[in-house]
Short mmCIF file of C-alpha atoms and ligand atoms in Angstrom, two decimals:
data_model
loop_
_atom_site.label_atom_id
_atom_site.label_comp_id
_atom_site.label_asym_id
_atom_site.label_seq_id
_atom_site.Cartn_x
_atom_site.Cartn_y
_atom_site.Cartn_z
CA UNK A 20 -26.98 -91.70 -2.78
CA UNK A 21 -29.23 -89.57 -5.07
CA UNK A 22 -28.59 -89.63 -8.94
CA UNK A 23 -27.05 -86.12 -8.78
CA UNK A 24 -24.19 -87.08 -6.17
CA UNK A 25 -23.40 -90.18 -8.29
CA UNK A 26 -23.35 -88.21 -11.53
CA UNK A 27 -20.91 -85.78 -9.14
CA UNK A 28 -18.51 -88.69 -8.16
CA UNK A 29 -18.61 -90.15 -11.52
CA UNK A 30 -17.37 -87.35 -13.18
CA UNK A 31 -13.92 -87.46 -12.58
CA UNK A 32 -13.92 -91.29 -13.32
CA UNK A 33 -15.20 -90.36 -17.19
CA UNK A 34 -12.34 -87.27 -17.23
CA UNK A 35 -9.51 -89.94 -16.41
CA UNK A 36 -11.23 -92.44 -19.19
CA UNK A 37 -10.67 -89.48 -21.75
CA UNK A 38 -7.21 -88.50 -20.80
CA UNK A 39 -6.40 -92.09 -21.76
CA UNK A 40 -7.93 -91.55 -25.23
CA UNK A 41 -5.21 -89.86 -27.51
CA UNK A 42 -2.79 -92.63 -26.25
CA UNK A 43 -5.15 -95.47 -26.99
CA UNK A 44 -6.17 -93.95 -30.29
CA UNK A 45 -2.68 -94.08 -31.42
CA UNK A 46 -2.20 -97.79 -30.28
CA UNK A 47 -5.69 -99.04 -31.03
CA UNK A 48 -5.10 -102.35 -33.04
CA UNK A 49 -0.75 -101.89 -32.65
CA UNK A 50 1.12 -104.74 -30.93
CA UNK A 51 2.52 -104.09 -27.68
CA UNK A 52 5.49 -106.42 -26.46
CA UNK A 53 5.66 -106.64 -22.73
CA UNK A 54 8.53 -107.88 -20.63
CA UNK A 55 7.45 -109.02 -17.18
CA UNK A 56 10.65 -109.07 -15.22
CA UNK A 57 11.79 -112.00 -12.71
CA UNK A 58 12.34 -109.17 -10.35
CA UNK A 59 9.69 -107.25 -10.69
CA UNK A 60 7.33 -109.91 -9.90
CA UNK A 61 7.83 -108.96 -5.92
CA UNK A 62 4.29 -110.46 -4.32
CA UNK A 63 1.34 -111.32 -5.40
CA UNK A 64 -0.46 -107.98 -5.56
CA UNK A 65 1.36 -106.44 -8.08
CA UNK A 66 1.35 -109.96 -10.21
CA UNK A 67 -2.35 -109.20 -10.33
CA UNK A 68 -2.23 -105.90 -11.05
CA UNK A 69 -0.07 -106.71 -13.86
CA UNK A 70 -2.50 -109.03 -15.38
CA UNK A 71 -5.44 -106.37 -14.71
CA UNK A 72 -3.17 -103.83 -16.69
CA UNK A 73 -2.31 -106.67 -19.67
CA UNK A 74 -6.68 -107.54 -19.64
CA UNK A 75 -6.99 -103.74 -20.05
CA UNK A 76 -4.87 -103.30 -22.78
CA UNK A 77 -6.24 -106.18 -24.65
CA UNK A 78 -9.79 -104.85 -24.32
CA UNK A 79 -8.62 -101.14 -25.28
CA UNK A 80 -8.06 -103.11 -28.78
CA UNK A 81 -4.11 -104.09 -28.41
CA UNK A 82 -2.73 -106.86 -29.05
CA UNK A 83 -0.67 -107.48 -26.16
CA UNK A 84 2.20 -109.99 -26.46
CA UNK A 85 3.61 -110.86 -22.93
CA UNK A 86 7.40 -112.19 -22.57
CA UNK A 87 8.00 -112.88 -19.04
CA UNK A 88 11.76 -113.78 -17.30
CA UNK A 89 11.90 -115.80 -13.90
CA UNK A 90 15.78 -115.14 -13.34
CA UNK A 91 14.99 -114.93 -9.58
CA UNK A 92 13.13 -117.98 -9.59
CA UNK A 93 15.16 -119.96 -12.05
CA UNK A 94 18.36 -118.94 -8.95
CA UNK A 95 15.97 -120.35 -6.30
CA UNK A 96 15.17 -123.63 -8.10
CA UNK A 97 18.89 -124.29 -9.09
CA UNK A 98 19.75 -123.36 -5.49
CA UNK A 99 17.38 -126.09 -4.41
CA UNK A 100 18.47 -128.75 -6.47
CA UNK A 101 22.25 -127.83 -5.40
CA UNK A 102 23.31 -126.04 -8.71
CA UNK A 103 25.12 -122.84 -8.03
CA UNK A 104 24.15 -119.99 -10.50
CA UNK A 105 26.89 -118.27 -12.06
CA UNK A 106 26.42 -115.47 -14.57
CA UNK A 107 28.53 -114.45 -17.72
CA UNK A 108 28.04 -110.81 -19.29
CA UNK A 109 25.18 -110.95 -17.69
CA UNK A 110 23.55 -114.42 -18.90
CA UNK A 111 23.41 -117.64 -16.91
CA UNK A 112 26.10 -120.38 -17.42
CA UNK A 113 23.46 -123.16 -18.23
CA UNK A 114 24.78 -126.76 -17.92
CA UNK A 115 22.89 -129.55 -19.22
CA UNK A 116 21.17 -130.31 -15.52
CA UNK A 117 20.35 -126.44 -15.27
CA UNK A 118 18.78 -126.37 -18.76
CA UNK A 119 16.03 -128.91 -17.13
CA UNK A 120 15.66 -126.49 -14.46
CA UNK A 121 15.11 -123.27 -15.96
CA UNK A 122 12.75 -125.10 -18.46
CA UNK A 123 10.63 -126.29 -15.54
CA UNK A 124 10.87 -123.05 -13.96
CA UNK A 125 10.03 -120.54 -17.05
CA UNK A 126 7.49 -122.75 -18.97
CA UNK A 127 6.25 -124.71 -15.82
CA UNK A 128 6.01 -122.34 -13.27
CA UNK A 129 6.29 -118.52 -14.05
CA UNK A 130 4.41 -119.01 -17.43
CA UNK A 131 1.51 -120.69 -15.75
CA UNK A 132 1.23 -118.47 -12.89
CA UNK A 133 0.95 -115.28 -15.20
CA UNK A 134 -1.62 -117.28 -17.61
CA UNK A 135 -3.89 -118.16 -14.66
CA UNK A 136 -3.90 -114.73 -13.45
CA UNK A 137 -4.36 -113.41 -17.12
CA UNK A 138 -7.39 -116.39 -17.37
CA UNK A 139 -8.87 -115.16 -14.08
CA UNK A 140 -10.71 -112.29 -16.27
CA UNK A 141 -11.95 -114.63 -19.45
CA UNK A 142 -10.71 -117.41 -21.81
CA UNK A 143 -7.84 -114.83 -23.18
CA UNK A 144 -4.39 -115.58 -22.42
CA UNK A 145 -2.43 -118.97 -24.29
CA UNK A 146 0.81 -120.10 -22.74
CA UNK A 147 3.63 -120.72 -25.05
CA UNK A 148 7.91 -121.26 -25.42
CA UNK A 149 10.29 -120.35 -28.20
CA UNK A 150 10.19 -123.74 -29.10
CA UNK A 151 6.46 -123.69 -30.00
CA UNK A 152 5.55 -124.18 -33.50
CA UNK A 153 9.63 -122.85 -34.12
CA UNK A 154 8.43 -119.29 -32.59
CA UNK A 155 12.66 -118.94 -31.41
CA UNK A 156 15.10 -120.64 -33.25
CA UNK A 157 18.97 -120.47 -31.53
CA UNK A 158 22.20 -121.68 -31.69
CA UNK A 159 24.71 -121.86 -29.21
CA UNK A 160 25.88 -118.21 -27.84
CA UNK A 161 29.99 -117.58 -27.20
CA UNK A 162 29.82 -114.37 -25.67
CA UNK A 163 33.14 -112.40 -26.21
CA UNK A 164 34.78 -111.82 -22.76
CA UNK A 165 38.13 -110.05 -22.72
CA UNK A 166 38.74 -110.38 -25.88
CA UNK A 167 37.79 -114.52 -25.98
CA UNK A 168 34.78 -116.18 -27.22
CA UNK A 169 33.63 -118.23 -23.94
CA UNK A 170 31.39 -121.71 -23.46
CA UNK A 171 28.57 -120.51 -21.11
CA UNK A 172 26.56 -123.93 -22.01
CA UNK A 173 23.04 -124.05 -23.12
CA UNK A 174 22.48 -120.41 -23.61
CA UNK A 175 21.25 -119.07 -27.28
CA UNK A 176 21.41 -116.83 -29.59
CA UNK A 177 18.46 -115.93 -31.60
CA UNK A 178 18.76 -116.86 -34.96
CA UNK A 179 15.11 -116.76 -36.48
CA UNK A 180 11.78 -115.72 -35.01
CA UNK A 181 8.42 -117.18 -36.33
CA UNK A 182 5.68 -115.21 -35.68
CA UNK A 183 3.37 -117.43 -37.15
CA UNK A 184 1.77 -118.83 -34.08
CA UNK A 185 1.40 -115.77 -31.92
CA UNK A 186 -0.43 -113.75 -34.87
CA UNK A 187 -2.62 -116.24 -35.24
CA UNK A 188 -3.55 -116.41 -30.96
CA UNK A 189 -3.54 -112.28 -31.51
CA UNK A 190 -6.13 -112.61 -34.67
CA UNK A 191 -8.20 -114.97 -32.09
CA UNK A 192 -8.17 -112.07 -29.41
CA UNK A 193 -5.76 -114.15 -27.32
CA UNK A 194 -3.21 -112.99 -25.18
CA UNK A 195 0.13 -114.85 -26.13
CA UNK A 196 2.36 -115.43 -22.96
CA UNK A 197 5.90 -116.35 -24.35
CA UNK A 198 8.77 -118.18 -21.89
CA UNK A 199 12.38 -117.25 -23.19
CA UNK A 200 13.54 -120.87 -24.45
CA UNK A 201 14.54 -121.31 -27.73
CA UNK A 202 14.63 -124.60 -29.91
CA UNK A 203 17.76 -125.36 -31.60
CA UNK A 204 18.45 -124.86 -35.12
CA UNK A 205 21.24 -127.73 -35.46
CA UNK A 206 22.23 -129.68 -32.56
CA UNK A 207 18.18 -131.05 -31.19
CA UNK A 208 19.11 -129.05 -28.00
CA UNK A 209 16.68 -126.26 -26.22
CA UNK A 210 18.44 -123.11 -25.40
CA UNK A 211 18.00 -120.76 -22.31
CA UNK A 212 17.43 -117.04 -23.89
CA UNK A 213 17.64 -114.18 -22.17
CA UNK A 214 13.96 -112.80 -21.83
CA UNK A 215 14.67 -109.41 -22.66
CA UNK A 216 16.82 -110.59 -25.98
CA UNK A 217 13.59 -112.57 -26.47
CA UNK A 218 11.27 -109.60 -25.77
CA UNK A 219 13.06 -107.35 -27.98
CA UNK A 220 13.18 -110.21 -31.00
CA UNK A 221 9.86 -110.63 -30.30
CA UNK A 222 8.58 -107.11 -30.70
CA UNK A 223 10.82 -106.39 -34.22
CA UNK A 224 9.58 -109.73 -35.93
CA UNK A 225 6.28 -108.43 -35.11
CA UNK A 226 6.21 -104.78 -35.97
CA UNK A 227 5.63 -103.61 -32.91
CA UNK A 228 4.70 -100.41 -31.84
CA UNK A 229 6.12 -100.16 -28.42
CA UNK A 230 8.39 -102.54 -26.35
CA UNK A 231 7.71 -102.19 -22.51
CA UNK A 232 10.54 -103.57 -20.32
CA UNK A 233 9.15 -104.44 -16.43
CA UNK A 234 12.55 -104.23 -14.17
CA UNK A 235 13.15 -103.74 -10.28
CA UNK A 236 14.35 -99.93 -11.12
CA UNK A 237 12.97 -97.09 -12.54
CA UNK A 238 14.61 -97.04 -15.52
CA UNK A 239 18.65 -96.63 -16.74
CA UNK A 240 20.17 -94.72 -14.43
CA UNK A 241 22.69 -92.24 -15.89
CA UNK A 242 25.58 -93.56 -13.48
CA UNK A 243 24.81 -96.41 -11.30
CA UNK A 244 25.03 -97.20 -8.49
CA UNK A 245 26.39 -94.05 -7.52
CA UNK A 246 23.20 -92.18 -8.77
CA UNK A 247 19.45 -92.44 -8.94
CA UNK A 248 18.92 -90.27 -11.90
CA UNK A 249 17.26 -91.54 -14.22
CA UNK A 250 17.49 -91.11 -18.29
CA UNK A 251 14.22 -90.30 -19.36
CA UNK A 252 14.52 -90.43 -23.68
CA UNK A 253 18.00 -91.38 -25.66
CA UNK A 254 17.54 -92.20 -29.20
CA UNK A 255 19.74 -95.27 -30.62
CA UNK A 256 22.42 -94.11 -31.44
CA UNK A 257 23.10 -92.28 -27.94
CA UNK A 258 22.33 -95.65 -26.19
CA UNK A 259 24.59 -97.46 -28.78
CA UNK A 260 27.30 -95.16 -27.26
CA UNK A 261 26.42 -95.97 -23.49
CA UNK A 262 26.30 -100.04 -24.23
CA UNK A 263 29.94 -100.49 -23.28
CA UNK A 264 29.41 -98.59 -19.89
CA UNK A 265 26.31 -101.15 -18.63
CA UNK A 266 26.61 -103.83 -16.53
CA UNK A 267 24.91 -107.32 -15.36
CA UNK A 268 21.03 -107.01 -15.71
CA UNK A 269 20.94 -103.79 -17.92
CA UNK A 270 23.56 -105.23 -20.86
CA UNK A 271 20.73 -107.32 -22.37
CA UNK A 272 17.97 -105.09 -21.34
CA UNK A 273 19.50 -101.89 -23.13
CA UNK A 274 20.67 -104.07 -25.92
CA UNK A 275 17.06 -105.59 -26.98
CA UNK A 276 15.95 -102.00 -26.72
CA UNK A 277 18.56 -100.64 -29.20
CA UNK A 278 18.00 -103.84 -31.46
CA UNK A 279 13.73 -103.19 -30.81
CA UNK A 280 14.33 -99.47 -32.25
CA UNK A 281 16.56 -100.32 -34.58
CA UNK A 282 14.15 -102.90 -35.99
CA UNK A 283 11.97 -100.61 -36.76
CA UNK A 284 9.83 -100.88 -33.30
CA UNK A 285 8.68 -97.05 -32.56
CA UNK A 286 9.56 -96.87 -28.48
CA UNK A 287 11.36 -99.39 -26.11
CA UNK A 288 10.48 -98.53 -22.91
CA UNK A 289 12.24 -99.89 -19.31
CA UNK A 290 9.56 -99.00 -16.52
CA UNK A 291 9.48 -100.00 -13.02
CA UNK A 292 7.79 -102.83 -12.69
CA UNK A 293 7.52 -102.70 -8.74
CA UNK A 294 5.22 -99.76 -9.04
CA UNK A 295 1.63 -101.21 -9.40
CA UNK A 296 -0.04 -100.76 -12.36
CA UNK A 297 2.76 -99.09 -14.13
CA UNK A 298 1.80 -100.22 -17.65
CA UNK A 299 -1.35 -97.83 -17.21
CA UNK A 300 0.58 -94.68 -15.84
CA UNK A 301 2.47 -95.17 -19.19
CA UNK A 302 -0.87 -94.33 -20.87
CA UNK A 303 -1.69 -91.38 -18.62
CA UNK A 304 1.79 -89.56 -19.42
CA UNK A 305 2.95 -88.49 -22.42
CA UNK A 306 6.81 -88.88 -22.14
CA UNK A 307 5.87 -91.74 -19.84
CA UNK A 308 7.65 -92.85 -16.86
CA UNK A 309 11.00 -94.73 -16.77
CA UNK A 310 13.30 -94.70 -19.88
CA UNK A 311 12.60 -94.30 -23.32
CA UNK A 312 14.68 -95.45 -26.14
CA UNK A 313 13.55 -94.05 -29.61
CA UNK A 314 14.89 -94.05 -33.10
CA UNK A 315 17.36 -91.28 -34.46
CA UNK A 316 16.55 -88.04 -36.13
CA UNK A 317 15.58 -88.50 -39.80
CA UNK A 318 18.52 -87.17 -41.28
CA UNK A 319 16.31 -84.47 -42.65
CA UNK A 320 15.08 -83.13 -40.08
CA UNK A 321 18.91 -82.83 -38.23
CA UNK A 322 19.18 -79.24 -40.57
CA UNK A 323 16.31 -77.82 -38.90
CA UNK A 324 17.16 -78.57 -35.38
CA UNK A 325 20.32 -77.54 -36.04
CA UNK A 326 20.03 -74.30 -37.88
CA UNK A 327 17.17 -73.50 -34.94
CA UNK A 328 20.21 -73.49 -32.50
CA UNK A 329 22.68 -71.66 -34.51
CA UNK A 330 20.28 -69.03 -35.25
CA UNK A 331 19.08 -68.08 -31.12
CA UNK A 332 21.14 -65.91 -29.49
CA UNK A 333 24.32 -66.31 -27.52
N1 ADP B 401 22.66 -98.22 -15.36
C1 ADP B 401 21.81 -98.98 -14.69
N2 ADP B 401 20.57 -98.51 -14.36
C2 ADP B 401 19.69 -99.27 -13.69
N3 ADP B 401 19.95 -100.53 -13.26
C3 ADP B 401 21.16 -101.07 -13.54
C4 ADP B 401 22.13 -100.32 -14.27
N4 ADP B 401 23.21 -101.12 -14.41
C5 ADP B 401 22.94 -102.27 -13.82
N5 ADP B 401 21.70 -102.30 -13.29
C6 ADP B 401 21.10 -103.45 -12.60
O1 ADP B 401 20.20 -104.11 -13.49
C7 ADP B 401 19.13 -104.66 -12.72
C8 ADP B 401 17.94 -105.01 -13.62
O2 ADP B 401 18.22 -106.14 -14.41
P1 ADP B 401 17.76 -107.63 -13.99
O3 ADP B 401 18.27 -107.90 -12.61
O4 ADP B 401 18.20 -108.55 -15.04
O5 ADP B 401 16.18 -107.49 -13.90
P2 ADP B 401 14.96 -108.28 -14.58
O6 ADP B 401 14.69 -109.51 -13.79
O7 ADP B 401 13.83 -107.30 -14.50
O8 ADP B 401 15.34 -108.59 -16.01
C9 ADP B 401 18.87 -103.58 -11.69
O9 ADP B 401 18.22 -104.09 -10.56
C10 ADP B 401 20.28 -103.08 -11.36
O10 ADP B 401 20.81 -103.81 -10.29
C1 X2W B 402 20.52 -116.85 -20.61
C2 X2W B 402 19.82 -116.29 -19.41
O1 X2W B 402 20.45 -115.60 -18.62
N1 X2W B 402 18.53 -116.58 -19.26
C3 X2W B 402 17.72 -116.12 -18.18
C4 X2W B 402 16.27 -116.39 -18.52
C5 X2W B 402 15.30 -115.75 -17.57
C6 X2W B 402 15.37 -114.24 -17.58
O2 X2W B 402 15.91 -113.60 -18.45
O3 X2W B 402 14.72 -113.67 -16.51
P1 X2W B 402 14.79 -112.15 -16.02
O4 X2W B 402 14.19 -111.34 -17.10
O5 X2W B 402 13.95 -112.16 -14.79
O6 X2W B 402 16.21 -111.79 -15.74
C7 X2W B 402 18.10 -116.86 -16.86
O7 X2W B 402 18.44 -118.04 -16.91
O8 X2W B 402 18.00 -116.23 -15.80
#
């Protein structure tokens, strides 16, 4: 090939490079939280490709924070050892026996899957739970059902995040991966967190810029299952309004995301996670792909909008 024809081919390459450059610019040294999803992590193709996209972020000058979940897995595991999984607003009842389990499964398995495919490209990503230098501190969770406060076992509720140790692996150039169990704040016990409660914890207690969420769909649909259309921006307050309406997987999804925003994280994003490489289309798009939660109108600037409307035609 003469130097002319590679200059040719190149070309394009160096155009796509630059079309990434007003996103990176606005996240170069932010903090990204991403949620790799038990059900998004379909084969091992798009595992790697996640970990190519997570590298890529890191060496754009990110810090890059990595939850993952393992719901899938943690089902398979109990199924194995004869435990039937049973879920409860849309968390696992976690007996004592299944606690051991999902601990196995999350720190033991999932965690160090994604850290050796994160390690494959340099000394970068560190393995860590919520019960790591007190990173999640829970008690126990009663969810409300029907009006009652219900025993779903060893599941938590966040009470206090310590960011200490993952700022200091992000000041090292590390890549933190995080597994959603929580040590307890009274009773000695672990505690089985939801990973996108965890996610969304995670990403307020750090400042965050942007939380991504990796699921199996392409976002919140606007009426599922009958439809497949997909809400592409709400701010808080209309997804605060839609919580009620949610069920199983999306309650705690949509519900970090509100709690992301409302801690003062800029977007919470849920992106399909089956797609490969869809943390870098994010970067390609402006209104990205997927759903985008942000923060409500500054009261201020409400007037304007509305006054805009009121004065166009009829
Ligand atoms: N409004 C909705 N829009 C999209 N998915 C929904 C909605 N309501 C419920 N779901 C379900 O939530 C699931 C995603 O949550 P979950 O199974 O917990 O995934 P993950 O392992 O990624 O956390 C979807 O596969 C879908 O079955
Ligand atoms: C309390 C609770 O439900 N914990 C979850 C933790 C894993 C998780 O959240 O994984 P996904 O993100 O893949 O769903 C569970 O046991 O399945």
């Amino acid at each position: 090939m003469s130097n002319v024809t590679r200059k040719h081919t190149a070309l394009p390459k160096a155009q796509i490079l630059i079309e990434a450059l007003p996103w990176l610019t606005r996240h170069n040294g932010k903090t990204v939280v991403i949620k790799f999803g038990g059900n998004a992590m379909i084969d091992e193709e798009l595992k790697a490709a996640f970990a190519q996209d997570v590298v890529f972020l890191r060496h754009a000058g990110l810090n890059v924070v990595v939850v993952h979940g393992g719901g899938p897995q943690i089902s398979a595991a109990l199924d194995k050892h004869g435990i039937v999984s049973e879920f409860k607003a849309g968390l696992r009842v976690t007996t004592e026996d299944a606690m051991d389990v999902v601990r196995m499964v999350l720190a033991g398995q999932v965690q160090r899957e994604l850290v050796g495919l994160l390690n494959q490209h340099g000394p970068l990503a560190v393995g860590l739970t919520g019960e790591d230098a007190h990173t999640i501190t829970a008690t126990k969770h009663r969810p409300e059902i029907d009006g009652e406060l219900v025993d779903i076992g060893r599941v938590g509720e966040i009470t206090a995040i310590d960011t200490g140790a993952i700022e200091a692996l992000l000041a090292d150039g590390r890549i933190p991966v995080v597994s959603s169990i929580a040590r307890s704040q009274d009773d000695g016990h672990v505690y089985n967190v939801n990973a996108d409660t965890a996610a969304a914890a995670l990403a307020a207690a750090l400042g965050a810029e942007t939380l991504m969420v990796l699921t199996d769909v392409e976002g919140l649909y606007e009426d599922w299952p009958n439809s497949d259309e997909v809400i592409s921006r709400l701010t808080a307050s209309q997804l605060e309004k839609l919580l009620p309406e949610l069920s199983s997987g999306m309650v705690p999804k949509m519900e970090g995301c509100l709690h992301a925003v409302r801690g003062g994280v800029n977007t919470a994003r849920v992106i399909d996670g089956r797609v490969q490489h869809s943390i870098l289309l994010e970067i390609f798009t402006d209104e990205g792909i997927g759903t985008m939660v942000v923060a409500d109108e500054k009261p201020d600037a409400q007037p304007q909008a509305q006054s805009h409307a009121q004065g166009e035609p009829s």
